[in-house]
PDB file of C-alpha atoms in Angstrom:
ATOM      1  CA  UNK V  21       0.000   0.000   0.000  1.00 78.00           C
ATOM      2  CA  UNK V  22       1.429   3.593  -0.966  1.00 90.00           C
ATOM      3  CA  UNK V  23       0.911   6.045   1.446  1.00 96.00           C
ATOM      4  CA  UNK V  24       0.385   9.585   0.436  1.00 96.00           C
ATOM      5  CA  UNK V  25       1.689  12.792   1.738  1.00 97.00           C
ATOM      6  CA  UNK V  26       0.159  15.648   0.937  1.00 97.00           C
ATOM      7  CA  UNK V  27       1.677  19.209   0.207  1.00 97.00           C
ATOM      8  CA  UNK V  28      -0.767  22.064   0.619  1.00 96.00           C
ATOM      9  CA  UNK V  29       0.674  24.660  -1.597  1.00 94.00           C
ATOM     10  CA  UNK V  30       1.414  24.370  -5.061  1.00 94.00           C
ATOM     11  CA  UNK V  31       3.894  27.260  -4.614  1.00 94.00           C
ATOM     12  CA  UNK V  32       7.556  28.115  -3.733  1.00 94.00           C
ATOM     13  CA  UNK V  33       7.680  26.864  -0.183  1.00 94.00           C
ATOM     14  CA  UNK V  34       5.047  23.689  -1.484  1.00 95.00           C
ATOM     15  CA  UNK V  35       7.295  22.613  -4.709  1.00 96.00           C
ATOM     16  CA  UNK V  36      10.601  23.068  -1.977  1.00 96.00           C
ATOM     17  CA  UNK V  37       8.787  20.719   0.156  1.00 96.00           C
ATOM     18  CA  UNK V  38       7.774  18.560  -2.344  1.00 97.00           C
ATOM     19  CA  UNK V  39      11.235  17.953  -4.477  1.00 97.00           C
ATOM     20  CA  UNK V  40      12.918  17.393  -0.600  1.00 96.00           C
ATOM     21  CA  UNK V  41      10.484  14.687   0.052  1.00 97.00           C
ATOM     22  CA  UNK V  42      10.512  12.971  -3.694  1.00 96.00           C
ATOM     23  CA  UNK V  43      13.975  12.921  -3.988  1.00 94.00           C
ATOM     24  CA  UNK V  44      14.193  11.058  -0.956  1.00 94.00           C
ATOM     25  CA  UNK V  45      11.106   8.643  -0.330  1.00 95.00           C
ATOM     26  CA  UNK V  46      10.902   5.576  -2.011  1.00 95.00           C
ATOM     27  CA  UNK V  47       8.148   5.594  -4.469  1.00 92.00           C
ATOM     28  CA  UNK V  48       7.289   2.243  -3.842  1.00 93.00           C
ATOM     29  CA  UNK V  49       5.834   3.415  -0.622  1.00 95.00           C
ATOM     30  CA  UNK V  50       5.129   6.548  -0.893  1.00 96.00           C
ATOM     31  CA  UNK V  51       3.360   8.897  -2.870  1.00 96.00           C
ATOM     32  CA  UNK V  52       4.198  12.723  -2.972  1.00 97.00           C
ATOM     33  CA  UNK V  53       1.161  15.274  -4.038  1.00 97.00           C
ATOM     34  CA  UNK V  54       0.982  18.836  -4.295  1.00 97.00           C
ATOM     35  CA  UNK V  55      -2.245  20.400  -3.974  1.00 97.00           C
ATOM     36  CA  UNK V  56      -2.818  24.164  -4.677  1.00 95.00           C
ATOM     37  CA  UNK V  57      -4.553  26.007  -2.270  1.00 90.00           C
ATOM     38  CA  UNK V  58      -6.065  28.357  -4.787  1.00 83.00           C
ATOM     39  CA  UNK V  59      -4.781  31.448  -2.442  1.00 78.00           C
ATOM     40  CA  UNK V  60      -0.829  32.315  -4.563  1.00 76.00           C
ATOM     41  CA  UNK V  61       1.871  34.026  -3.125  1.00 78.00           C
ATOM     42  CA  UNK V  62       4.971  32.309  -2.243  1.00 84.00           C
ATOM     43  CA  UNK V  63       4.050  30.556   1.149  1.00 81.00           C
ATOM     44  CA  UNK V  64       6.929  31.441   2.855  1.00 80.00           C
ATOM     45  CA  UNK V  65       5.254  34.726   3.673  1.00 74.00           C
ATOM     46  CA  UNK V  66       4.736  36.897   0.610  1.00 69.00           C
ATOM     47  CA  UNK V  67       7.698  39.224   1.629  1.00 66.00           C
ATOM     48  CA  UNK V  68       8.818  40.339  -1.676  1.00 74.00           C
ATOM     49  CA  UNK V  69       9.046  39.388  -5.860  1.00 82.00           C
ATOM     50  CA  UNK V  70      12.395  38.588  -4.892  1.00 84.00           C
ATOM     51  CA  UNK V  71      13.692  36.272  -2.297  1.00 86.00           C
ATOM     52  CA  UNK V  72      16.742  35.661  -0.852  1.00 86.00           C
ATOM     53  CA  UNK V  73      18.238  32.273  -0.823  1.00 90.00           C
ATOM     54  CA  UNK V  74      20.760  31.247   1.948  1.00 89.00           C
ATOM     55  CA  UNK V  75      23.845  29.414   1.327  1.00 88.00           C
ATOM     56  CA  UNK V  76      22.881  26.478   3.535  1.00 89.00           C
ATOM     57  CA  UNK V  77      20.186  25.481   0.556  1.00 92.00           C
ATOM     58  CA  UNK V  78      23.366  24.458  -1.101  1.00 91.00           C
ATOM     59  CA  UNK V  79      23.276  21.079  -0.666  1.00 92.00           C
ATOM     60  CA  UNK V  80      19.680  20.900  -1.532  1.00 94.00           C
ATOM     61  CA  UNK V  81      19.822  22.313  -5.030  1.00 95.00           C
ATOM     62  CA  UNK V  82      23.055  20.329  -5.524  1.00 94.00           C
ATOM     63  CA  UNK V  83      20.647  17.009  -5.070  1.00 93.00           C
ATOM     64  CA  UNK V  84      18.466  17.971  -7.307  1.00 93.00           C
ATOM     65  CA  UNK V  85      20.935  19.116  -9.976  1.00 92.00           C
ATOM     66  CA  UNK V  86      21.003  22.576  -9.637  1.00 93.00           C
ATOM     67  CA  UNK V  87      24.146  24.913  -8.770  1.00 92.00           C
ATOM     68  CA  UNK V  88      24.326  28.301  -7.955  1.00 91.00           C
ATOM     69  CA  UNK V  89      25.336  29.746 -11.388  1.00 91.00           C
ATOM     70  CA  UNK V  90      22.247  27.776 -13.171  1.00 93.00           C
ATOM     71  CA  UNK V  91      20.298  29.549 -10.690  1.00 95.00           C
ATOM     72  CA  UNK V  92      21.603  32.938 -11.229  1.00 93.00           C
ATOM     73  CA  UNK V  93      21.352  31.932 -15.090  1.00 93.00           C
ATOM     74  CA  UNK V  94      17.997  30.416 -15.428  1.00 94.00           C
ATOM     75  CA  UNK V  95      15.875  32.841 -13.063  1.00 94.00           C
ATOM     76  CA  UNK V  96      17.656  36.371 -13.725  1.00 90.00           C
ATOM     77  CA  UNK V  97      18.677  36.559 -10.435  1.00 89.00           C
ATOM     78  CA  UNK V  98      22.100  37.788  -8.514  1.00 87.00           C
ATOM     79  CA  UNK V  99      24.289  37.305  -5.441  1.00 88.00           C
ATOM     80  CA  UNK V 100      24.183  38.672  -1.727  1.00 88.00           C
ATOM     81  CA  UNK V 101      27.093  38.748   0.566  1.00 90.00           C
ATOM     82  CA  UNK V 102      24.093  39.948   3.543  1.00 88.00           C
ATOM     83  CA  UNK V 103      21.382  42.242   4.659  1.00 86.00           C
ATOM     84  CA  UNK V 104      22.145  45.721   5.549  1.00 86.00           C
ATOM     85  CA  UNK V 105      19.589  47.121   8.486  1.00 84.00           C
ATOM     86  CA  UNK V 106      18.929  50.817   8.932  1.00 83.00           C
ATOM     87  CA  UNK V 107      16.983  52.454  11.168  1.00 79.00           C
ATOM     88  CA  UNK V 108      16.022  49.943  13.931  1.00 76.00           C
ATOM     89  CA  UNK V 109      18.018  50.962  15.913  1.00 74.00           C
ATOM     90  CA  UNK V 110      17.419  53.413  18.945  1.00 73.00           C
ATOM     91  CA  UNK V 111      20.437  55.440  18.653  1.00 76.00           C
ATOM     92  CA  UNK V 112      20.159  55.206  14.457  1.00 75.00           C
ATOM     93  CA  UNK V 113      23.170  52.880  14.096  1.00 76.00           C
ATOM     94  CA  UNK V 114      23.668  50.858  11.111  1.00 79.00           C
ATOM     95  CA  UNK V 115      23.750  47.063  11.092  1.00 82.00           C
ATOM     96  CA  UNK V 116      24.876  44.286   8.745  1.00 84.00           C
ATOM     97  CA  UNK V 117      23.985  40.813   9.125  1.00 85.00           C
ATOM     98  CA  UNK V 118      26.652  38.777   7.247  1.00 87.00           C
ATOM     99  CA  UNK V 119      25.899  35.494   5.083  1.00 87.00           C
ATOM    100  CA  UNK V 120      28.848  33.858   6.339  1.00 83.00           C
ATOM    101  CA  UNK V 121      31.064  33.458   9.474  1.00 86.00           C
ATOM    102  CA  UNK V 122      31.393  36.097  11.946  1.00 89.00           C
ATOM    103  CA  UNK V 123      34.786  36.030  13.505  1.00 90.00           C
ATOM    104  CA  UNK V 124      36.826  32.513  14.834  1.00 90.00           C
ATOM    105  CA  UNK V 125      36.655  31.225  18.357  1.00 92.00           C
ATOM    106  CA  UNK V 126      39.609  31.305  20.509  1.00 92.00           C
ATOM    107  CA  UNK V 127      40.605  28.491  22.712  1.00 92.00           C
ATOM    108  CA  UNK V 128      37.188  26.850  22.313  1.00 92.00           C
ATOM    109  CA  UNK V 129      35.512  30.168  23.595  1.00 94.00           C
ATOM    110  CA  UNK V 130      32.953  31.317  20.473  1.00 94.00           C
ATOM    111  CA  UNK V 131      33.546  34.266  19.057  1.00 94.00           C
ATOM    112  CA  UNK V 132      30.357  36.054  19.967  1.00 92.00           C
ATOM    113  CA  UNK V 133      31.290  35.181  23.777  1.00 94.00           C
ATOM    114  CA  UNK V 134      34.503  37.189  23.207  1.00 94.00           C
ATOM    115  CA  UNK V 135      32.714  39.887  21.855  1.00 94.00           C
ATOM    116  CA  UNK V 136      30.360  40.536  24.727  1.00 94.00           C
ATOM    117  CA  UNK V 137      33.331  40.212  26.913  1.00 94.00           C
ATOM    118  CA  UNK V 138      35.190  43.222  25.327  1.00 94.00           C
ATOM    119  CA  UNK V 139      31.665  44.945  25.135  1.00 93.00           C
ATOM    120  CA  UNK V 140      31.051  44.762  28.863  1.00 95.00           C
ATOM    121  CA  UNK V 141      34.742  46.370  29.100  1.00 95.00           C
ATOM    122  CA  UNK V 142      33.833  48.863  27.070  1.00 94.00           C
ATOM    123  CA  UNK V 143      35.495  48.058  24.223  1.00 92.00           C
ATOM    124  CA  UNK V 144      33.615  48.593  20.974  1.00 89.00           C
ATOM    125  CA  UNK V 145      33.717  45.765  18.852  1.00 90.00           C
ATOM    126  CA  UNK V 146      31.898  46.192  15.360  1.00 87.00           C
ATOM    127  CA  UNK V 147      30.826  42.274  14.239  1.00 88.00           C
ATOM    128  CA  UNK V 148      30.493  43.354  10.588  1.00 86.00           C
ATOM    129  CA  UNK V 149      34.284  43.849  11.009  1.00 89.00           C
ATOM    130  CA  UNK V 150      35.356  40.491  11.540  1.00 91.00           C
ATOM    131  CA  UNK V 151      33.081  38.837   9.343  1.00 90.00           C
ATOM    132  CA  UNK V 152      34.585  38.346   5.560  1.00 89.00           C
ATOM    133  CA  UNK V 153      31.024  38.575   3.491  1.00 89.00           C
ATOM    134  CA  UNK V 154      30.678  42.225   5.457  1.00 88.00           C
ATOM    135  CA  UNK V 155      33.909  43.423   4.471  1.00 88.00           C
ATOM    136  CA  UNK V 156      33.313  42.091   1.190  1.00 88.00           C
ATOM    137  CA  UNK V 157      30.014  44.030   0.743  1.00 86.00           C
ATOM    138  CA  UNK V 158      31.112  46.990   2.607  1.00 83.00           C
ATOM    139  CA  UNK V 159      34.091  47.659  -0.602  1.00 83.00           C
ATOM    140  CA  UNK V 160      31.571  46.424  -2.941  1.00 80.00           C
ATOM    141  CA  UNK V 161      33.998  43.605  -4.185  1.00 82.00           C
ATOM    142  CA  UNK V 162      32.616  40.197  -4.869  1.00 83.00           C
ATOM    143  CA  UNK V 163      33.166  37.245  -7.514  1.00 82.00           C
ATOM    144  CA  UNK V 164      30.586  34.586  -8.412  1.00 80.00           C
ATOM    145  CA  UNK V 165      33.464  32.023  -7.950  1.00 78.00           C
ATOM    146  CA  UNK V 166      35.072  33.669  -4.797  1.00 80.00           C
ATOM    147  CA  UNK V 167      35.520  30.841  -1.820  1.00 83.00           C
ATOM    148  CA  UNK V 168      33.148  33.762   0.279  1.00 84.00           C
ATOM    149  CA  UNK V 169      30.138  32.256   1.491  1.00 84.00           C
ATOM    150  CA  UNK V 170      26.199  34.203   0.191  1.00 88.00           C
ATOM    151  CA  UNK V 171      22.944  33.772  -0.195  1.00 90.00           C
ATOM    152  CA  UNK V 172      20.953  34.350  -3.949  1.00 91.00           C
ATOM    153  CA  UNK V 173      18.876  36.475  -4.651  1.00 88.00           C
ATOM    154  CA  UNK V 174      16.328  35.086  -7.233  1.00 91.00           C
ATOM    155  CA  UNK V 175      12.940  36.014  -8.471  1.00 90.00           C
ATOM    156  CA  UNK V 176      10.298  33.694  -7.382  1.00 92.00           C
ATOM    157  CA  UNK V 177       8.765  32.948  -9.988  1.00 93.00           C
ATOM    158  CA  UNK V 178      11.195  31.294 -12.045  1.00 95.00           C
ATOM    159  CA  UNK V 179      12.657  29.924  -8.873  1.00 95.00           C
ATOM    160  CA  UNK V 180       9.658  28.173  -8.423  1.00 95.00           C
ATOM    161  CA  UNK V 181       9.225  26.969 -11.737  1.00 96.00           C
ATOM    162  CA  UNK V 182      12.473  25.377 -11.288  1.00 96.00           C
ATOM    163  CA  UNK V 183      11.608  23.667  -8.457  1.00 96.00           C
ATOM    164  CA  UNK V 184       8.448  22.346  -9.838  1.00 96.00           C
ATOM    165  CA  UNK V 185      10.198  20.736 -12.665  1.00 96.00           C
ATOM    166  CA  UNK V 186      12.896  19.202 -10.114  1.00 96.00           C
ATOM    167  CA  UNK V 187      10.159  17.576  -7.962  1.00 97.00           C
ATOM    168  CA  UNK V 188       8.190  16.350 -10.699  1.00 97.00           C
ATOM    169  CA  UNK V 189      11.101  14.992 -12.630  1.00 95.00           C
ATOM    170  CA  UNK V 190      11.801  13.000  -8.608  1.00 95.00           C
ATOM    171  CA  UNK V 191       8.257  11.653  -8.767  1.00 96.00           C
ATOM    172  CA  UNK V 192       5.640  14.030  -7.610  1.00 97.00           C
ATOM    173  CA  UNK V 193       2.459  14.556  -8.372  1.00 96.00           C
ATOM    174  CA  UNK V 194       0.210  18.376  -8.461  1.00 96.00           C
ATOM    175  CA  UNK V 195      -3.807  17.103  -7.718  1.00 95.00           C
ATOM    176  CA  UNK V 196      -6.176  16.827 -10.059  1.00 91.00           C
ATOM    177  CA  UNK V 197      -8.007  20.183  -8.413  1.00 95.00           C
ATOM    178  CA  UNK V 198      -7.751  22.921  -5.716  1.00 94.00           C
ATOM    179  CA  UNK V 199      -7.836  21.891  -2.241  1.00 95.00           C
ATOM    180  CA  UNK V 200     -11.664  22.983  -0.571  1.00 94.00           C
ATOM    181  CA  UNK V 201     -11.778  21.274   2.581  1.00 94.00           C
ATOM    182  CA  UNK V 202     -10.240  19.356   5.113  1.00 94.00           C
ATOM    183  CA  UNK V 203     -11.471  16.444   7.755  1.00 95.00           C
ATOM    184  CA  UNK V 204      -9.371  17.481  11.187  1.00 94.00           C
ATOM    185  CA  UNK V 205     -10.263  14.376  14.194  1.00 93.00           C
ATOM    186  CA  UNK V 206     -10.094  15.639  17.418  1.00 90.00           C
ATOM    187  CA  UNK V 207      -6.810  15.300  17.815  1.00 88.00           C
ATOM    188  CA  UNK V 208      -5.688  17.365  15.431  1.00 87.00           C
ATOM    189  CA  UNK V 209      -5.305  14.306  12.430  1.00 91.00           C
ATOM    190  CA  UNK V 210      -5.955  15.285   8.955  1.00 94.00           C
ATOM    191  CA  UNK V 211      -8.330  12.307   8.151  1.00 95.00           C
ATOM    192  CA  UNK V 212      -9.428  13.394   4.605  1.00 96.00           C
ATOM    193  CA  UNK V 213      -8.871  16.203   2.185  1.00 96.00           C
ATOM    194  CA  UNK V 214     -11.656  17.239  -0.435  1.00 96.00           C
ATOM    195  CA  UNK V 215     -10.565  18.543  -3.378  1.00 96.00           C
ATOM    196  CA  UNK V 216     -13.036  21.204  -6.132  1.00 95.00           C
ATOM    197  CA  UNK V 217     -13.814  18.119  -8.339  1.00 94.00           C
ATOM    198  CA  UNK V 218     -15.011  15.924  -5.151  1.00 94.00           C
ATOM    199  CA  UNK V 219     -11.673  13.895  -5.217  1.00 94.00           C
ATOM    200  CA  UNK V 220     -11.651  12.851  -1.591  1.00 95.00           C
ATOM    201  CA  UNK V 221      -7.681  12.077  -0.233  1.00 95.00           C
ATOM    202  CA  UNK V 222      -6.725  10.286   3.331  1.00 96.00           C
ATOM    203  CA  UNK V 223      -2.924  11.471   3.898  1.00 96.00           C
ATOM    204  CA  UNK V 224      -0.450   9.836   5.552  1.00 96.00           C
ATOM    205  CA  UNK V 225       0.998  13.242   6.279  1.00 95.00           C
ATOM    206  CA  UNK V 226       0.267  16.751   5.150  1.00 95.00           C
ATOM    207  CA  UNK V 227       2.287  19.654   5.348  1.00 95.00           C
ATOM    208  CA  UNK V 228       0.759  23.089   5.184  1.00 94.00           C
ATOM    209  CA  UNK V 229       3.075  25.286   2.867  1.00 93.00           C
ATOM    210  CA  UNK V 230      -0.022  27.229   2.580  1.00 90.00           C
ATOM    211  CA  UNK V 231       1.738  30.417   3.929  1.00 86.00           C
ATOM    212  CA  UNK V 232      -0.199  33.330   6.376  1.00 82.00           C
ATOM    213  CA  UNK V 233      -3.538  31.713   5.439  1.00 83.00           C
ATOM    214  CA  UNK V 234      -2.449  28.244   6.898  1.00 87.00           C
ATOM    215  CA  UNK V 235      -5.403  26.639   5.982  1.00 89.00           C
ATOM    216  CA  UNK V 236      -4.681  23.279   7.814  1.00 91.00           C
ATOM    217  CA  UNK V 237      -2.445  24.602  10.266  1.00 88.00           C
ATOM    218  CA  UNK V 238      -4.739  27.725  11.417  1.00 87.00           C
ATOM    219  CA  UNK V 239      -7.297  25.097  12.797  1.00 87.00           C
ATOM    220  CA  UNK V 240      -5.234  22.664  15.214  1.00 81.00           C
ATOM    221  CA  UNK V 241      -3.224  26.057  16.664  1.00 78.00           C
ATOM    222  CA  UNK V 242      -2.937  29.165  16.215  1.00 73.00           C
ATOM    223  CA  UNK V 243      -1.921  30.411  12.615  1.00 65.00           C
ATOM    224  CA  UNK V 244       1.123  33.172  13.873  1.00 72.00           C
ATOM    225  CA  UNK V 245       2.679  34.605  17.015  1.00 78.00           C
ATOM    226  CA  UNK V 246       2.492  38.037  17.673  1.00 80.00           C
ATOM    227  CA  UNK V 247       5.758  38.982  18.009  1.00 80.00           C
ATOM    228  CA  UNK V 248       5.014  43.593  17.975  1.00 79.00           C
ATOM    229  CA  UNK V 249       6.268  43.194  21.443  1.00 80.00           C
ATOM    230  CA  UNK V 250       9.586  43.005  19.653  1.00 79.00           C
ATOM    231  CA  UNK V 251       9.335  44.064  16.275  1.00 72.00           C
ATOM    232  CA  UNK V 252       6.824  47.097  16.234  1.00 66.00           C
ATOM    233  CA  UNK V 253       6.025  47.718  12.948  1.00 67.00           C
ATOM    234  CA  UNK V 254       3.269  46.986  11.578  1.00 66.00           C
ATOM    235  CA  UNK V 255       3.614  47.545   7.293  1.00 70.00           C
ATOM    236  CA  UNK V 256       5.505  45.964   5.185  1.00 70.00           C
ATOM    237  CA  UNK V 257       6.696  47.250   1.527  1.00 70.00           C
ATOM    238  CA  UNK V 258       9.380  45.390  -0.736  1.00 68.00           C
ATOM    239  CA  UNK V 259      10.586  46.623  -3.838  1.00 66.00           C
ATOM    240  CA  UNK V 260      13.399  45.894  -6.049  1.00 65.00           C
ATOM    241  CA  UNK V 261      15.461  48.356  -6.892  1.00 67.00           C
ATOM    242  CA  UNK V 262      16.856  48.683 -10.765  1.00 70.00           C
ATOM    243  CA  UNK V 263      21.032  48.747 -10.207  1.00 64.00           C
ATOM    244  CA  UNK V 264      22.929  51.874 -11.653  1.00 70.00           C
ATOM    245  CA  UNK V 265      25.840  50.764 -12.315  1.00 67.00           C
ATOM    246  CA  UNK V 266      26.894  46.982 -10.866  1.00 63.00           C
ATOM    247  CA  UNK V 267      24.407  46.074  -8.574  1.00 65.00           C
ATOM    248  CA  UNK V 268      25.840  45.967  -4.788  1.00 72.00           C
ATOM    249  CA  UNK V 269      25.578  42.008  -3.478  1.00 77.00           C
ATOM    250  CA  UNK V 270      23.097  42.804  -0.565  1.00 79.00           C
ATOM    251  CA  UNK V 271      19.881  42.974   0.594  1.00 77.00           C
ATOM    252  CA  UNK V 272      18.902  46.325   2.473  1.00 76.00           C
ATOM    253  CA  UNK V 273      16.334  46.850   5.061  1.00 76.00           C
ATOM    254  CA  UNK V 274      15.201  49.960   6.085  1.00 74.00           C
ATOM    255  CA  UNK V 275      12.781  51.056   9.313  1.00 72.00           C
ATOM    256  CA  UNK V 276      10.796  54.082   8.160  1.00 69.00           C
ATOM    257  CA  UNK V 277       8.244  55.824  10.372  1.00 65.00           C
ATOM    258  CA  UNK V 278       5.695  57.675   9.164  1.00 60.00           C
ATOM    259  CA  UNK V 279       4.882  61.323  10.002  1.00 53.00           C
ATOM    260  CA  UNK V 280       2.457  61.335  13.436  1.00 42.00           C
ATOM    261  CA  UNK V 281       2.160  57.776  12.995  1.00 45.00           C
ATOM    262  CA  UNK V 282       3.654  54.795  15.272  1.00 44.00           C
ATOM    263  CA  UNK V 283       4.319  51.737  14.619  1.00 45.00           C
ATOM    264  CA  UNK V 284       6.726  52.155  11.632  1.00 45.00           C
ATOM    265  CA  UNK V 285       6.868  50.451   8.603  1.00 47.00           C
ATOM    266  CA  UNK V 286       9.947  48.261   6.967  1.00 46.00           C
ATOM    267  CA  UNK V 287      11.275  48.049   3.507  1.00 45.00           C
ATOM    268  CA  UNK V 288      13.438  45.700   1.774  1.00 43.00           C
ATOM    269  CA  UNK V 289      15.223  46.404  -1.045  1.00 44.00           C
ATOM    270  CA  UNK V 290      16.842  43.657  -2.974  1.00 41.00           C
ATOM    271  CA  UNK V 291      20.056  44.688  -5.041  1.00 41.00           C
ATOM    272  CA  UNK V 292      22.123  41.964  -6.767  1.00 41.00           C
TER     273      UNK V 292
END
């Protein structure tokens, strides 16, 4: 008997999910299907047309054939060496959060234990100094081929169709129709998804890549946290930016408040 799991999503984070799991699971046993949830976006939260991809994906796209320079190639995207934060900070300092490593320990002690040492002794220390992707950004000097660890930057459209193709080409399937319902037991088991056409499936698994709406998810917990304890803002706005020039390998991300108004707002900008 093949048992099926069952991807809500037929969209970025659902087609990830799906080539992970199809490249992987025998399909003697198991049966991988995608099932759009007739709501779009990305499912990994809709932040922007553009989305960056960290390095530790690596070895996924390497299993399913894909390096970084066919990504770059094939979607029309670029390279970041990190983000660059302005303007979440109280006192209106800068901040750069680095793809790659930050410092080297010392005698077994971690690197950001040394730091907060020398910061209690009131030593400044300035991470984005020791940190070779930061440095990197910070003269605007980077190489596809350089041994300096970064994330992509890649549109997500074509990303997706990319990913599609890999997972179907490893075995899985997209549903005959949209998802419309689902059978949750008591105990929070999906016993049977309904699809438009009356198709009725009982899953093995399912995984919700559904995004915000979380469509399965939302009804055995709660759908989000609220985290504006810690991050008040309360808009979002992305935008990509067209490059003057060679494009600068980051992503920037910018806290703007608006005039008489509080919470602010935050805007990415992708460059690469």
């Amino acid at each position: 008997m093949t048992a099926t799991v069952a991807v809500l999503g037929a969209n970025l984070c659902g087609w990830i999910a799906a080539a992970a799991l199809a490249q992987r699971l025998p399909r003697t046993s198991y049966r991988v299907m995608v099932i759009d949830d007739g709501t779009g976006g990305d499912g990994l939260g809709d932040f922007a047309p553009v989305i960056a991809v960290p390095p530790a994906l690596a070895s996924f796209h390497a299993d399913l054939g894909l390096d970084a320079a066919t990504l770059v190639r094939m979607t029309g995207g670029g390279h970041a060496l990190g983000v660059a934060f302005g303007g979440w900070r109280a006192d209106g300092a800068a901040a750069f959060l680095s793809y790659g490593e930050t410092g080297a320990p010392l005698e077994g002690i971690a690197f950001h234990q040394l730091a907060g040492r020398l910061r209690a002794a009131g030593h400044p220390v300035r991470l984005a100094d020791h940190a070779l992707s930061a440095v990197a950004a910070q003269a605007g000097r980077f190489a596809p081929g350089a041994p300096i660890a970064h994330a992509l930057h890649l549109p997500v459209a074509p990303y997706e169709a990319l990913l599609r193709g890999a997972a179907l080409r490893a075995g899985a399937e997209r549903a005959s129709a949209d998802f419309v319902d689902a059978e949750i037991a008591a105990n929070g088991i999906v016993e049977r998804l309904t699809l438009a056409d009356g198709t009725g499936i009982e899953p093995w698994l399912v995984l919700d890549c559904s995004g915000t709406d979380a469509r399965i998810a939302s009804r055995t917990s709660p759908a989000s946290e609220d985290w504006s304890r810690w991050l008040p803002c309360n808009r979002t706005h992305a935008e990509t930016v067209p490059a003057q020039g060679a494009p600068r390998p980051i992503r920037r991300s910018m806290r703007r408040t608006r005039a008489g108004r509080r919470p602010g707002r935050s805007t990415a900008r992708m460059c690469g």
